[in-house]
Amino acid sequence: MVIVLNSSSTPEQIEKLKQELENFGCSVWPTYGKFQTILGIVGDTGKLDRDYLLSKPFVEKVLSVQEPYKKVNRTFHPENTLINVGQQTIGGNQVAVIAGPCSVESPEQIVSIARQVKSAGAGFLRGGAFKPRSSPYSFQGLQQEGLELLKQAREATGLPVVTEIMSIKQLENHHEDIDIIQIGARNMQNFDLLKAAGQIAKPILLKRGQSATIEELLMAAEYIMAGGNENVILCERGIRTFETYTRNTLDLSAVLAIKRLSHLPVIVDPSHAAGLWWMVEALSKAAVAVGADGLIIEVHQDPGNARCDGQQSIKPDRFAALMKSLREIAHIDNRTL
Amino acid sequence: MVIVLNSSSTPEQIEKLKQELENFGCSVWPTYGKFQTILGIVGDTGKLDRDYLLSKPFVEKVLSVQEPYKKVNRTFHPENTLINVGQQTIGGNQVAVIAGPCSVESPEQIVSIARQVKSAGAGFLRGGAFKPRSSPYSFQGLQQEGLELLKQAREATGLPVVTEIMSIKQLENHHEDIDIIQIGARNMQNFDLLKAAGQIAKPILLKRGQSATIEELLMAAEYIMAGGNENVILCERGIRTFETYTRNTLDLSAVLAIKRLSHLPVIVDPSHAAGLWWMVEALSKAAVAVGADGLIIEVHQDPGNARCDGQQSIKPDRFAALMKSLREIAHIDNRTL
Amino acid sequence: MVIVLNSSSTPEQIEKLKQELENFGCSVWPTYGKFQTILGIVGDTGKLDRDYLLSKPFVEKVLSVQEPYKKVNRTFHPENTLINVGQQTIGGNQVAVIAGPCSVESPEQIVSIARQVKSAGAGFLRGGAFKPRSSPYSFQGLQQEGLELLKQAREATGLPVVTEIMSIKQLENHHEDIDIIQIGARNMQNFDLLKAAGQIAKPILLKRGQSATIEELLMAAEYIMAGGNENVILCERGIRTFETYTRNTLDLSAVLAIKRLSHLPVIVDPSHAAGLWWMVEALSKAAVAVGADGLIIEVHQDPGNARCDGQQSIKPDRFAALMKSLREIAHIDNRTL
Amino acid sequence: MVIVLNSSSTPEQIEKLKQELENFGCSVWPTYGKFQTILGIVGDTGKLDRDYLLSKPFVEKVLSVQEPYKKVNRTFHPENTLINVGQQTIGGNQVAVIAGPCSVESPEQIVSIARQVKSAGAGFLRGGAFKPRSSPYSFQGLQQEGLELLKQAREATGLPVVTEIMSIKQLENHHEDIDIIQIGARNMQNFDLLKAAGQIAKPILLKRGQSATIEELLMAAEYIMAGGNENVILCERGIRTFETYTRNTLDLSAVLAIKRLSHLPVIVDPSHAAGLWWMVEALSKAAVAVGADGLIIEVHQDPGNARCDGQQSIKPDRFAALMKSLREIAHIDNRTL
């Protein structure tokens, strides 16, 4: 950490601050310039509170040198984390593909889509039971019934199921029924939910909030890992920008940044990022080409009559064709899919 | 609502869609252009699902004409909503000032600040007991003990207390102890929490998410009102932009937009928006000048030793001086403070 | 175009507006709702001025149905535009690769890089002579001397040269020496420069401004085409967002959007988007996978001693290895590179 | 400046870099941590090239401690710069008000508005002759004829005139006719134009680009001042964000930041920021309350028939009423208007 002092700082203030920092177990190396004094701080700077330092009137800036996350940090855990789900692994050489409808609608719908995405090569089934909707008047998902249908689809196909929970109560009641628990973009900084997710043993798929920086996403993952659950899969799903042609702007550079900063696997959701079904295939290819560990794609037999997000879902036959292209791209980097 | 069809649309598809829309109780007025057909839809378009319409391959665009919120909408409720808290009113001719520390730290701290902000003219005491922090390793607030201290400060001064809750459980356990319940920016789209807030009788201070549009903020308020709680106070607290000099960019135009679109009162939080104590006074003046119904300001006796957000807190004497200027600005618009 | 009138509008005002619009050659189809009247307008709406309509007190909103650009619009020109440069074509089945240093530094440097990128398979040489720098104290390029060196490199290798001009005077003086003239992101809305570029016969590489919407980029291209120069190549080079890990956020969805909206070719600049050399290879692969018509990549023999942008340049040997991967990805879509 | 080295850095590399930095006249103070070495650099760090440093493979981050601008910097010029225009001063105790139509349309229009804004107390007349328009098919201003009409209005009222130029040629041909030369938001990083503006003696009103950071705005001003023209007035006119209710988001915090970082005066343009006439009055009040040195406001007698930007113009009588309120707010801070 680097603390920049302004020209009003006195030798006494500097000495006092120095001792305070040393009491935290840090060592302090000052640099004296004409207009500014700079303090280089090394040691366990994670305990220092940036806001506390900034509140001192003679402190001009506090510049972070070390990342604020520990368990998530690749520096202290150089190898990729591999997450086992049933007999599959996410984060290794195999690109994980999660596919299925936005929301579970009926037994026929979910079982039939599950069979189709499985035969096209998907490894996991997605389907929403509890749906976060921007309007209180929109369809909110089949709730518990939706979960039961997901279990039927799992039984019918063997595909592990991925579904979102939105509250601590849902997490407590249902985590045993779900193979990968999704925490959605809107709840990325719902810290009490993150803490609760840290207490359970299931893998968590944590989506990037639409205005979350990469660092904030990693800090949200740190909340889960600090609680004891080390099975966190990160998901880039588009960020909010000034461009409105797409619903959000897919940030594929974030995949590269996250893989450099952290050992956790990262997958991409092109369906929610673009919000436009005709972009999903090309963006999926780009995501595999950039090196993502997996994809989560919305597939629906009849998007024009889907109960939600039909405009961003592709049909099973297009999905099957897409899987072939994705496999070829994965092979170029010696990966499988 | 306006639906733009692309050139691939056939007369049969148009007719079928028209009937479908009429079955929802809407009437449909087509406009036939050379390259496009436009359908003007009037009636109860609130039941129509934009995503569903967009998923049809012959639909090019869906343009909203009516706002998606009802109870929040000024069109159907032209007068300002007045919210009574104890013997005070928010949303009327009196500018409400909520002041106090970021977090409750000790009985002496909170009671003494409460006395000071009261004597300067503040009408409400703020203070955090449950703190949302971006790091799991940062101070998380005194929790329940903090609430007890807030109650002591209320007893000592008579000031109603404003504090944040972060989960349904906290809401259920503590809402009776709090005069105005804050739902923070990070939880603005925690829909389960919003629904729970709709079930209680206390006023809710709902902060705009840092990447929430004005419409999304109003839809979040609609969730609370749809549940039956009509006492919602909105709060502009800065939005995330590319500019990093301030923590967020205070959007004072949003105050004007919200007051035009909705009948709910709207207050401004300059402390969290800027994140810089030396901007708080000038931004507070601007917020009153622009017509906000109130302010929420962080005040601390010793910001350099505050346990959180010291860098954005002002001292009680500056707060007292600020109150004088604010009063003069309020008078220009025939308001009191 | 759709005009939404508010409830204050009178039948007389509506009739008067209707006639005014009809005088512009449009036909007007009204929809009468309970709270609003909606006017559907078809015909030559391009002549209507949105701002003018919005300034009428009884007009609530003006919603655009048709795109404001004509010559750029794929609707009126369904086939892809192919742009010929020497014996090569941009926009067709061959992915164009433009490579070279940020700035021309010396004859040895530029000729040697030109030879290396050519032997790796690049089709065009980039190199800056006039450099837009955010500081007036930074190296501003070798100016005219730089252009001479580019010509030497062209002579030595046969590669057409791509370089930026920043003013009308530079355009007038030097356009004959340049094969593809770049207009940089900062000048995307320098309308006088765009008009001047419309008067010459050389292909223009128009970069998206860092806060330009896709529509604004297409309108900037429309300025050039309206002047008579139809050889415009668009370039996505990252947009400014709240994320600061990368210099800008590469928006690969924009490639898909632009190709749907326009017939012009679109290439991608991963070097400027990320600003980090170690991201360039993966982002280049993603750009080809998403379907871009080409790439512009910064290559330097000794990035650690480059006079500008060294941190985003890759070395010739990495570039050569990258070209192999790109070729394989292009083949998956039956393209060459 | 602080350079953070990664763990791959060797003692030899560090020593070599240290000497290189010392050759630039800087002194280097290292801090050795467990995972990182930090170099504190003081002295004339303005000559160091951040990109150059970042391109070295063993450099992890470069953190700026000092601002990159010199002439603009308040550190080296603590007093406010006062800019004299005729018998008036901008940047002092008097709040400057510039008012007039978006574009000059006719002699009657401009002279009559000039008289009205003068009688309401405005000190300067604005009016566009050369108009930057996003569409090549929109009205581009009366050009030279517009300038002549502005001169007539100046003659009739004595008000100095403020108008935008868009190219070096316009600057060269017309700067003598203009009292304050505006460089618009779209040209804020048209560096050749900035350099040309540095060569003339007239005050420059430099508008913030819609995606320009505060630092970039100050660097653009540095370009002008480095050329020798020290009469620069900065203008906050809204930034591009995700919020689309207003055309841009007015960033009043930027006024405070700029006044702390620089000695140059800063004014606010509420008309272009909001793009909505009914917000202009409240935002103008907020701008004076926050401490801006002036305002630039669009006023038109008949906004419904203005040739551009009618939707953001207020009528002369509202302008006159607004001036009274602004005067009262200015008095609270002991300023005049």
Coordinates of C-alpha atoms in Angstrom, one line a residue, chain B residues 98-105 109-110 113-114 124-131 141-143 146-147 149-151 153 160-165 178 180 182 272 296-299 308:
Chain B
I98 CA -31.2 13.1 8.5
A99 CA -27.8 13.3 10.1
G100 CA -25.4 11.1 12.1
P101 CA -22.4 8.8 11.8
C102 CA -21.8 6.0 9.3
S103 CA -21.9 3.4 12.0
V104 CA -22.9 3.3 15.6
E105 CA -19.7 2.9 17.6
Q109 CA -20.5 8.5 20.4
I110 CA -24.1 8.1 19.2
I113 CA -23.7 13.2 17.9
A114 CA -27.5 12.9 18.1
F124 CA -33.7 12.6 12.2
L125 CA -30.7 10.5 13.4
R126 CA -28.9 8.1 11.1
G127 CA -26.5 5.4 12.2
G128 CA -25.5 2.0 10.9
A129 CA -25.8 -1.1 13.0
F130 CA -25.7 -3.7 10.2
K131 CA -23.1 -2.5 7.7
G141 CA -21.2 -3.0 12.4
L142 CA -22.2 -3.5 16.1
Q143 CA -25.3 -5.4 14.9
G146 CA -25.9 -1.0 17.6
L147 CA -29.7 -1.0 17.4
L149 CA -27.6 2.2 21.2
L150 CA -29.7 3.9 18.5
K151 CA -32.7 3.5 20.8
A153 CA -30.0 8.0 21.4
P160 CA -36.6 9.3 15.1
V161 CA -33.9 6.8 13.9
V162 CA -33.0 5.7 10.4
T163 CA -30.9 2.6 9.9
E164 CA -30.2 0.0 7.3
I165 CA -31.4 -3.6 7.4
I178 CA -36.6 1.5 13.7
I180 CA -37.4 4.7 9.0
Q182 CA -33.2 1.9 5.0
H272 CA -22.0 8.5 -0.2
I296 CA -29.0 12.4 4.6
I297 CA -25.6 13.5 5.8
E298 CA -22.8 11.7 7.6
V299 CA -21.6 13.6 10.7
C308 CA -16.0 3.5 8.8

